[in-house]
Short mmCIF file of C-alpha atoms in Angstrom, two decimals:
data_model
loop_
_atom_site.label_atom_id
_atom_site.label_comp_id
_atom_site.label_asym_id
_atom_site.label_seq_id
_atom_site.Cartn_x
_atom_site.Cartn_y
_atom_site.Cartn_z
CA MET A 617 58.07 -84.96 -60.59
CA ASP A 618 60.19 -84.99 -63.76
CA ALA A 619 57.20 -85.24 -66.09
CA TYR A 620 55.28 -82.60 -64.15
CA PHE A 621 57.98 -79.93 -64.22
CA LYS A 622 59.17 -80.72 -67.75
CA ASN A 623 55.64 -80.08 -68.93
CA ILE A 624 55.37 -76.79 -67.04
CA ASN A 625 58.83 -75.79 -68.26
CA GLN A 626 57.61 -76.20 -71.84
CA GLU A 627 54.40 -74.31 -71.07
CA LEU A 628 56.42 -71.40 -69.71
CA LYS A 629 58.79 -71.46 -72.68
CA ASN A 630 55.74 -71.10 -74.93
CA TYR A 631 54.27 -68.32 -72.77
CA GLN A 632 54.20 -64.70 -73.95
CA ARG A 633 57.20 -63.61 -71.87
CA ALA A 634 59.96 -65.09 -69.72
CA ILE A 635 60.33 -63.43 -66.32
CA PRO A 636 60.17 -64.75 -62.75
CA CYS A 637 56.61 -65.76 -62.00
CA LEU A 638 54.52 -67.33 -59.27
CA LEU A 639 52.53 -70.42 -60.24
CA VAL A 640 49.55 -71.90 -58.42
CA ASP A 641 48.43 -75.36 -59.48
CA LEU A 642 44.64 -75.41 -59.24
CA ASP A 643 44.40 -79.19 -59.32
CA ILE A 644 46.65 -79.47 -56.26
CA LEU A 645 44.82 -76.55 -54.65
CA ASP A 646 41.56 -78.46 -55.10
CA GLU A 647 43.06 -81.47 -53.34
CA ASN A 648 44.11 -79.28 -50.42
CA ILE A 649 40.65 -77.70 -50.25
CA THR A 650 39.12 -81.20 -50.11
CA GLU A 651 41.51 -82.09 -47.28
CA VAL A 652 40.52 -78.94 -45.36
CA LEU A 653 36.82 -79.63 -45.70
CA SER A 654 37.24 -83.26 -44.64
CA ASN A 655 38.67 -82.04 -41.32
CA PHE A 656 36.16 -79.29 -40.66
CA ARG A 657 33.48 -79.29 -37.99
CA ASN A 658 29.91 -78.78 -39.14
CA ASP A 659 29.36 -76.15 -36.45
CA ALA A 660 32.41 -74.04 -37.34
CA SER A 661 32.90 -71.39 -40.02
CA LEU A 662 35.90 -71.26 -42.32
CA ARG A 663 37.59 -67.86 -42.60
CA VAL A 664 40.07 -67.34 -45.45
CA VAL A 665 43.30 -65.55 -44.46
CA VAL A 666 43.92 -62.88 -47.09
CA LYS A 667 47.59 -62.20 -46.33
CA SER A 668 48.46 -65.79 -47.27
CA LEU A 669 46.51 -65.63 -50.54
CA PRO A 670 46.73 -61.99 -51.67
CA SER A 671 45.06 -62.36 -55.06
CA VAL A 672 41.51 -61.31 -55.87
CA GLN A 673 40.73 -64.34 -58.01
CA LEU A 674 42.52 -66.78 -55.70
CA ILE A 675 40.47 -65.58 -52.73
CA GLU A 676 37.24 -65.73 -54.74
CA TYR A 677 38.13 -69.22 -55.95
CA ILE A 678 38.66 -70.56 -52.42
CA LEU A 679 35.61 -68.78 -51.00
CA HIS A 680 33.47 -70.38 -53.71
CA LYS A 681 34.99 -73.84 -53.28
CA THR A 682 34.58 -73.75 -49.49
CA ASN A 683 31.18 -72.02 -49.52
CA SER A 684 32.52 -69.31 -47.22
CA ASN A 685 31.91 -65.56 -47.05
CA LYS A 686 34.43 -64.81 -44.32
CA LEU A 687 37.85 -63.19 -44.58
CA MET A 688 40.66 -62.30 -42.21
CA VAL A 689 42.61 -59.19 -43.28
CA PHE A 690 45.93 -57.95 -41.89
CA HIS A 691 46.76 -54.96 -44.12
CA GLN A 692 44.84 -51.71 -44.64
CA PRO A 693 45.49 -51.45 -48.41
CA PHE A 694 44.09 -54.98 -48.80
CA LEU A 695 41.06 -53.97 -46.75
CA THR A 696 40.52 -50.88 -48.89
CA ASP A 697 40.84 -52.90 -52.10
CA LEU A 698 38.47 -55.61 -50.88
CA ALA A 699 35.88 -53.14 -49.58
CA SER A 700 35.21 -52.05 -53.16
CA ARG A 701 34.75 -55.66 -54.31
CA LEU A 702 32.88 -57.48 -51.54
CA ASP A 703 29.11 -57.91 -51.39
CA ASN A 704 26.65 -57.42 -48.56
CA LYS A 705 27.15 -60.99 -47.28
CA ALA A 706 30.88 -60.75 -46.57
CA ASP A 707 32.25 -60.72 -43.03
CA VAL A 708 35.74 -59.31 -42.46
CA LEU A 709 37.75 -59.83 -39.28
CA LEU A 710 40.98 -57.90 -38.78
CA GLY A 711 43.80 -60.30 -37.92
CA LYS A 712 45.80 -57.75 -35.94
CA PRO A 713 44.97 -54.50 -34.15
CA MET A 714 45.17 -51.54 -36.53
CA PRO A 715 46.63 -48.23 -35.28
CA ILE A 716 43.71 -45.85 -34.92
CA LYS A 717 45.26 -43.52 -37.52
CA THR A 718 45.09 -46.38 -40.02
CA ALA A 719 41.41 -47.02 -39.26
CA ILE A 720 40.71 -43.30 -39.62
CA TYR A 721 42.56 -43.27 -42.95
CA PHE A 722 40.57 -46.27 -44.14
CA TYR A 723 37.22 -44.59 -43.53
CA ASN A 724 38.35 -41.20 -44.86
CA ASN A 725 39.67 -42.67 -48.12
CA LEU A 726 37.03 -45.26 -48.85
CA ALA A 727 35.65 -45.51 -52.36
CA GLN A 728 31.93 -46.16 -52.67
CA PRO A 729 31.49 -49.96 -52.39
CA ASN A 730 30.17 -51.43 -55.64
CA ASN A 731 28.30 -54.45 -54.35
CA GLY A 732 26.58 -53.30 -51.18
CA PHE A 733 29.41 -53.93 -48.71
CA ASN A 734 28.94 -51.90 -45.54
CA PRO A 735 32.34 -51.00 -44.03
CA PHE A 736 30.78 -50.32 -40.63
CA THR A 737 28.57 -53.35 -40.06
CA GLN A 738 30.62 -55.95 -41.96
CA ILE A 739 34.07 -55.33 -40.45
CA GLN A 740 35.19 -56.58 -37.04
CA TRP A 741 38.05 -54.40 -35.82
CA LEU A 742 40.48 -56.20 -33.52
CA VAL A 743 41.20 -54.55 -30.17
CA ASP A 744 43.85 -55.75 -27.72
CA THR A 745 43.88 -53.16 -24.90
CA GLU A 746 41.52 -50.84 -23.05
CA LYS A 747 43.22 -47.89 -24.74
CA ARG A 748 42.53 -49.36 -28.17
CA ILE A 749 38.88 -49.91 -27.28
CA GLU A 750 38.57 -46.27 -26.18
CA GLU A 751 40.15 -45.11 -29.46
CA TYR A 752 37.65 -47.07 -31.54
CA ILE A 753 34.75 -45.80 -29.42
CA ASN A 754 35.88 -42.25 -30.23
CA LEU A 755 36.18 -43.14 -33.92
CA ALA A 756 32.61 -44.45 -33.91
CA LYS A 757 31.42 -41.22 -32.27
CA GLN A 758 33.19 -39.13 -34.92
CA HIS A 759 31.42 -41.01 -37.72
CA ASN A 760 28.16 -41.42 -35.80
CA GLN A 761 28.31 -45.05 -36.85
CA LYS A 762 28.41 -48.19 -34.74
CA LEU A 763 31.61 -50.26 -35.02
CA ARG A 764 32.03 -53.96 -34.32
CA LEU A 765 34.91 -54.81 -31.98
CA ASN A 766 36.48 -58.25 -31.65
CA ILE A 767 38.76 -58.67 -28.63
CA GLU A 768 42.16 -60.32 -28.97
CA ILE A 769 42.90 -62.71 -26.11
CA ASP A 770 46.25 -64.25 -25.24
CA VAL A 771 45.81 -68.04 -25.22
CA GLY A 772 49.50 -68.72 -24.69
CA LEU A 773 51.35 -67.18 -27.64
CA HIS A 774 52.09 -64.03 -25.60
CA ARG A 775 52.05 -61.75 -28.64
CA GLY A 776 49.55 -59.40 -27.07
CA GLY A 777 45.88 -59.36 -26.25
CA PHE A 778 44.04 -59.60 -22.94
CA SER A 779 45.82 -62.18 -20.80
CA SER A 780 43.71 -62.13 -17.61
CA LEU A 781 39.99 -62.27 -16.89
CA GLU A 782 40.35 -59.20 -14.66
CA ASN A 783 41.68 -57.02 -17.48
CA LEU A 784 39.28 -58.55 -19.97
CA SER A 785 36.40 -57.63 -17.68
CA LYS A 786 37.51 -53.99 -17.80
CA GLY A 787 37.61 -54.07 -21.59
CA LEU A 788 34.16 -55.65 -21.81
CA SER A 789 32.82 -53.03 -19.40
CA LEU A 790 34.02 -50.29 -21.74
CA ILE A 791 32.10 -51.86 -24.60
CA GLU A 792 29.02 -52.51 -22.45
CA ASN A 793 28.95 -48.85 -21.36
CA ASN A 794 29.21 -47.60 -24.96
CA GLN A 795 26.79 -49.87 -26.81
CA ASP A 796 25.41 -46.94 -28.79
CA PHE A 797 28.77 -46.75 -30.55
CA VAL A 798 30.41 -50.19 -30.41
CA GLU A 799 29.23 -53.77 -30.51
CA PHE A 800 31.09 -56.72 -29.02
CA SER A 801 31.52 -59.22 -31.86
CA GLY A 802 33.61 -61.94 -30.23
CA PHE A 803 37.16 -63.07 -29.49
CA MET A 804 40.26 -63.94 -31.46
CA GLY A 805 42.86 -66.22 -29.90
CA TYR A 806 45.73 -67.42 -32.08
CA ASP A 807 47.46 -70.65 -30.99
CA PRO A 808 50.35 -71.68 -33.32
CA HIS A 809 52.62 -72.20 -30.30
CA VAL A 810 50.61 -75.34 -29.51
CA VAL A 811 52.34 -77.29 -32.30
CA LYS A 812 55.59 -75.33 -32.42
CA LEU A 813 56.73 -75.47 -28.81
CA PRO A 814 59.44 -78.10 -28.18
CA LYS A 815 57.99 -81.01 -26.25
CA ILE A 816 60.67 -80.59 -23.59
CA ILE A 817 59.07 -77.24 -22.70
CA ARG A 818 55.42 -78.30 -22.88
CA SER A 819 53.56 -81.07 -24.66
CA GLN A 820 51.14 -80.31 -27.47
CA LYS A 821 48.30 -81.81 -25.44
CA LYS A 822 49.02 -79.61 -22.43
CA SER A 823 49.49 -76.46 -24.56
CA LEU A 824 46.17 -77.05 -26.30
CA GLN A 825 44.48 -77.72 -22.97
CA PHE A 826 45.76 -74.43 -21.51
CA ALA A 827 44.77 -72.45 -24.61
CA ASN A 828 41.27 -73.93 -24.79
CA GLN A 829 40.72 -73.53 -21.06
CA PHE A 830 41.50 -69.81 -21.09
CA TYR A 831 39.40 -69.31 -24.24
CA GLY A 832 36.49 -71.10 -22.56
CA ASP A 833 36.91 -69.00 -19.41
CA CYS A 834 36.75 -65.82 -21.49
CA LYS A 835 33.53 -66.96 -23.12
CA ALA A 836 32.07 -67.85 -19.75
CA LEU A 837 32.95 -64.39 -18.45
CA VAL A 838 30.86 -62.77 -21.18
CA ARG A 839 27.95 -65.17 -20.77
CA ASN A 840 27.83 -64.85 -16.98
CA ASP A 841 28.94 -61.27 -16.25
CA PHE A 842 28.02 -59.43 -19.45
CA PRO A 843 24.81 -61.13 -20.67
CA GLU A 844 23.84 -58.02 -22.67
CA LEU A 845 26.89 -58.61 -24.88
CA TRP A 846 26.23 -62.31 -25.42
CA ASN A 847 24.40 -63.60 -28.50
CA LYS A 848 24.46 -66.67 -30.72
CA ASN A 849 26.18 -64.85 -33.60
CA LEU A 850 29.42 -64.02 -31.81
CA THR A 851 32.68 -64.85 -33.63
CA PHE A 852 35.06 -66.97 -31.57
CA ASN A 853 38.00 -67.11 -33.90
CA GLY A 854 41.17 -69.11 -33.55
CA ALA A 855 43.43 -71.79 -34.97
CA GLY A 856 45.31 -71.29 -38.21
CA SER A 857 46.81 -73.74 -40.68
CA PRO A 858 49.19 -75.40 -38.15
CA THR A 859 46.44 -76.11 -35.60
CA LEU A 860 43.44 -76.61 -37.89
CA ASN A 861 43.23 -80.34 -37.19
CA LEU A 862 43.32 -79.79 -33.42
CA HIS A 863 39.93 -78.08 -33.51
CA LYS A 864 37.99 -80.88 -35.19
CA GLU A 865 36.32 -81.85 -31.93
CA GLN A 866 33.03 -80.34 -30.79
CA ARG A 867 34.57 -79.42 -27.43
CA SER A 868 36.84 -76.82 -29.03
CA PRO A 869 35.86 -73.34 -27.77
CA ILE A 870 36.18 -71.71 -31.20
CA ASN A 871 33.49 -71.56 -33.88
CA ASP A 872 35.46 -69.64 -36.51
CA ILE A 873 38.68 -71.10 -37.96
CA ALA A 874 41.05 -68.91 -39.97
CA ILE A 875 43.31 -70.65 -42.49
CA GLY A 876 45.23 -69.65 -45.59
CA SER A 877 48.71 -71.07 -46.07
CA CYS A 878 47.67 -74.72 -45.98
CA PHE A 879 45.83 -74.22 -49.27
CA VAL A 880 49.12 -73.63 -51.13
CA LYS A 881 51.56 -75.07 -48.52
CA PRO A 882 54.83 -73.11 -48.64
CA THR A 883 57.85 -74.74 -46.96
CA MET A 884 57.25 -73.16 -43.54
CA PHE A 885 54.20 -75.38 -43.34
CA ASP A 886 56.03 -78.66 -43.92
CA ILE A 887 54.99 -79.76 -40.45
CA PRO A 888 53.46 -83.01 -39.13
CA SER A 889 49.98 -81.55 -38.65
CA LEU A 890 49.84 -80.68 -42.38
CA LYS A 891 51.42 -83.85 -43.76
CA ASN A 892 48.36 -84.59 -45.94
CA TYR A 893 48.64 -81.29 -47.81
CA LYS A 894 50.65 -80.80 -51.00
CA PRO A 895 52.69 -77.85 -52.31
CA ALA A 896 50.57 -75.91 -54.80
CA ALA A 897 52.65 -72.74 -55.26
CA PHE A 898 56.00 -72.47 -57.04
CA ILE A 899 58.33 -69.75 -58.26
CA ALA A 900 59.58 -70.30 -61.79
CA THR A 901 62.42 -68.32 -63.32
CA PRO A 902 64.41 -68.69 -66.55
CA ILE A 903 68.09 -69.53 -66.98
CA LEU A 904 69.90 -66.54 -68.53
CA LYS A 905 73.43 -67.94 -68.83
CA ASN A 906 74.79 -71.47 -68.67
CA PHE A 907 78.36 -72.74 -68.08
CA SER A 908 79.94 -76.20 -68.08
CA ASN A 909 81.85 -75.42 -64.87
CA THR A 910 82.04 -72.80 -62.12
CA THR A 911 84.48 -69.89 -62.30
CA LEU A 912 84.65 -67.54 -59.34
CA PRO A 913 86.25 -64.06 -59.25
CA GLY A 914 89.86 -64.24 -58.04
CA LEU A 915 89.80 -68.04 -58.07
CA GLU A 916 90.10 -68.60 -61.80
CA LYS A 917 93.12 -70.92 -61.38
CA LEU A 918 91.06 -73.18 -59.12
CA LYS A 919 88.12 -73.64 -61.45
CA GLN A 920 89.07 -77.28 -62.10
CA PHE A 921 88.18 -77.95 -58.47
CA PHE A 922 84.67 -76.53 -58.94
CA SER A 923 83.28 -79.32 -61.06
CA LYS A 924 79.57 -78.56 -61.00
CA LYS A 925 77.85 -76.74 -63.84
CA SER A 926 76.82 -73.18 -63.13
CA ALA A 927 74.13 -70.87 -64.41
CA PHE A 928 72.73 -67.43 -63.75
CA ILE A 929 69.00 -67.07 -63.27
CA TYR A 930 66.66 -64.13 -63.79
CA GLY A 931 66.33 -62.67 -60.29
CA GLY A 932 66.79 -64.60 -57.09
CA PHE A 933 67.24 -64.08 -53.36
CA TRP A 934 63.58 -64.89 -52.73
CA LYS A 935 62.36 -66.43 -49.50
CA ALA A 936 62.31 -69.79 -51.21
CA ASP A 937 64.13 -73.11 -51.59
CA TYR A 938 65.38 -74.45 -54.91
CA TYR A 939 63.18 -77.40 -55.76
CA TYR A 940 63.57 -78.58 -59.37
CA PRO A 941 65.69 -79.79 -61.07
CA LYS A 942 66.79 -81.80 -58.07
CA GLY A 943 70.19 -80.86 -56.66
CA ILE A 944 70.38 -77.25 -57.86
CA LYS A 945 71.69 -74.82 -55.26
CA GLN A 946 72.71 -71.21 -54.93
CA ASN A 947 76.48 -70.71 -55.07
CA ASN A 948 77.14 -69.11 -51.70
CA LEU A 949 80.71 -68.12 -52.57
CA PHE A 950 79.47 -65.97 -55.44
CA GLY A 951 76.67 -64.69 -53.21
CA ALA A 952 72.97 -64.06 -53.50
CA SER A 953 71.56 -61.46 -55.85
CA THR A 954 68.10 -60.09 -56.51
CA ASN A 955 69.22 -59.40 -60.09
CA GLN A 956 71.14 -62.49 -61.29
CA THR A 957 71.85 -65.32 -58.89
CA MET A 958 74.49 -67.95 -59.65
CA ILE A 959 73.26 -71.48 -59.13
CA ASN A 960 75.13 -74.77 -59.36
CA ILE A 961 73.70 -77.71 -61.24
CA PRO A 962 74.64 -81.40 -60.93
CA LYS A 963 76.80 -82.64 -63.83
CA ASN A 964 74.21 -85.21 -64.87
CA GLU A 965 71.45 -82.60 -65.17
CA SER A 966 70.77 -81.19 -68.62
CA ILE A 967 69.46 -77.66 -68.40
CA LEU A 968 69.69 -75.03 -71.12
CA VAL A 969 69.46 -71.27 -71.48
CA ASP A 970 65.77 -70.25 -71.45
CA ASP A 971 64.78 -73.35 -69.47
CA PHE A 972 63.00 -72.61 -66.20
CA ILE A 973 64.02 -73.72 -62.74
CA PHE A 974 61.51 -73.99 -59.88
CA LEU A 975 61.55 -72.97 -56.23
CA ARG A 976 59.15 -73.46 -53.34
CA PRO A 977 58.36 -70.27 -51.36
CA HIS A 978 59.01 -70.29 -47.62
CA GLN A 979 55.76 -68.39 -47.17
CA SER A 980 53.03 -67.18 -49.47
CA GLU A 981 52.08 -63.87 -47.86
CA PHE A 982 55.19 -61.82 -48.66
CA VAL A 983 56.58 -63.79 -51.59
CA CYS A 984 53.37 -63.48 -53.65
CA LEU A 985 53.64 -59.71 -53.55
CA GLN A 986 57.03 -59.76 -55.27
CA PHE A 987 55.37 -60.78 -58.52
CA GLY A 988 52.99 -58.74 -60.62
CA GLU A 989 50.51 -61.57 -61.05
CA ILE A 990 49.81 -65.22 -60.37
CA LEU A 991 49.79 -67.74 -63.18
CA PRO A 992 47.22 -70.45 -62.40
CA ILE A 993 47.77 -73.90 -63.88
CA ARG A 994 44.96 -76.32 -64.69
CA ASN A 995 45.65 -79.77 -66.14
CA GLY A 996 49.24 -78.72 -66.77
CA LYS A 997 48.22 -75.67 -68.83
CA ILE A 998 48.70 -72.01 -67.93
CA GLN A 999 45.41 -70.18 -67.51
CA GLN A 1000 44.62 -66.47 -67.69
CA SER A 1001 46.68 -64.60 -65.08
CA TRP A 1002 45.24 -63.55 -61.72
CA GLN A 1003 45.84 -60.11 -60.26
CA LEU A 1004 47.24 -59.37 -56.81
CA LEU A 1005 45.57 -57.16 -54.26
CA ASN A 1006 46.65 -53.55 -54.07
CA ASN A 1007 49.54 -53.37 -51.61
CA PHE A 1008 49.78 -49.57 -51.29
#
């Protein structure tokens, strides 16, 4: 670890400017991609989660490495940005139901796609209630264009979606009766609770069994009661980074697995099911001021009792944990700051003004957007920066 970060520290000190930045190590990313592919079923598709990797080049890099053309999008500005970049082979699934006003805004403010992407036939809008289905049917009528609708089902997370076969049947009937305007494209059932529930409440095996059983029952409902809606190209999406490895078996009801965070592994994904993945994303920020001890306002007479070195960094208060040098911590008495955060440094650690310290993000989806760009690293060298998706 010492050699790795000392090298990157020197790279950053030689870089054109010194501000907080987000780094992605492409060599580690490649290792994580290899791990993903080694655990992937041949009969399942990989769908890249955009919110966890909100950079144009990062998404393109992973799509190319995984031979995928599928994306899951959670944010309208991202969808608008991507629609102008994607080609006619891309398939986009919304990861959460969009308010109908947002879908209307998307279509009314859509730039002409450059590469043949069709925003009607290549997007699966997620619908979670009968009311939402009716709203999207009306939107399709307004545009005289057919929309693809993917139905969210509740497989145990209880965050919304159809939770009974009776209600699901009503939603499917709405689609069946309006096939001139909407097309049933499949189901989405998210199951992170399977690995996160305490065992005392329900075992992982039992949670997975319940989730898969309901998912299978929903599929059977379509096949048996709505044969006109059934076809071999339906998207049965599920999983996520935490439960990726639980869907390796052929008996899993899903054929479309959405993952994102495991590629860069922020701290929230330091979980047993992802133990073979390595952190690939880091925040780096320079030291602005350095002191041999710690002096706190109003406690100047007690500074001899605060023996650790102190420093002020450029920025701070990110959703992140201090990572390197080992033992550095935020001084909680001084308090957090988004401008200049005081950190404490072990006495035996030599760190100078203009040196960089490193943090691991708790998550990638929000933290990435706090930086103007991503700096990719290859073989310990900073590459040309990668842009973030438009967030507004």
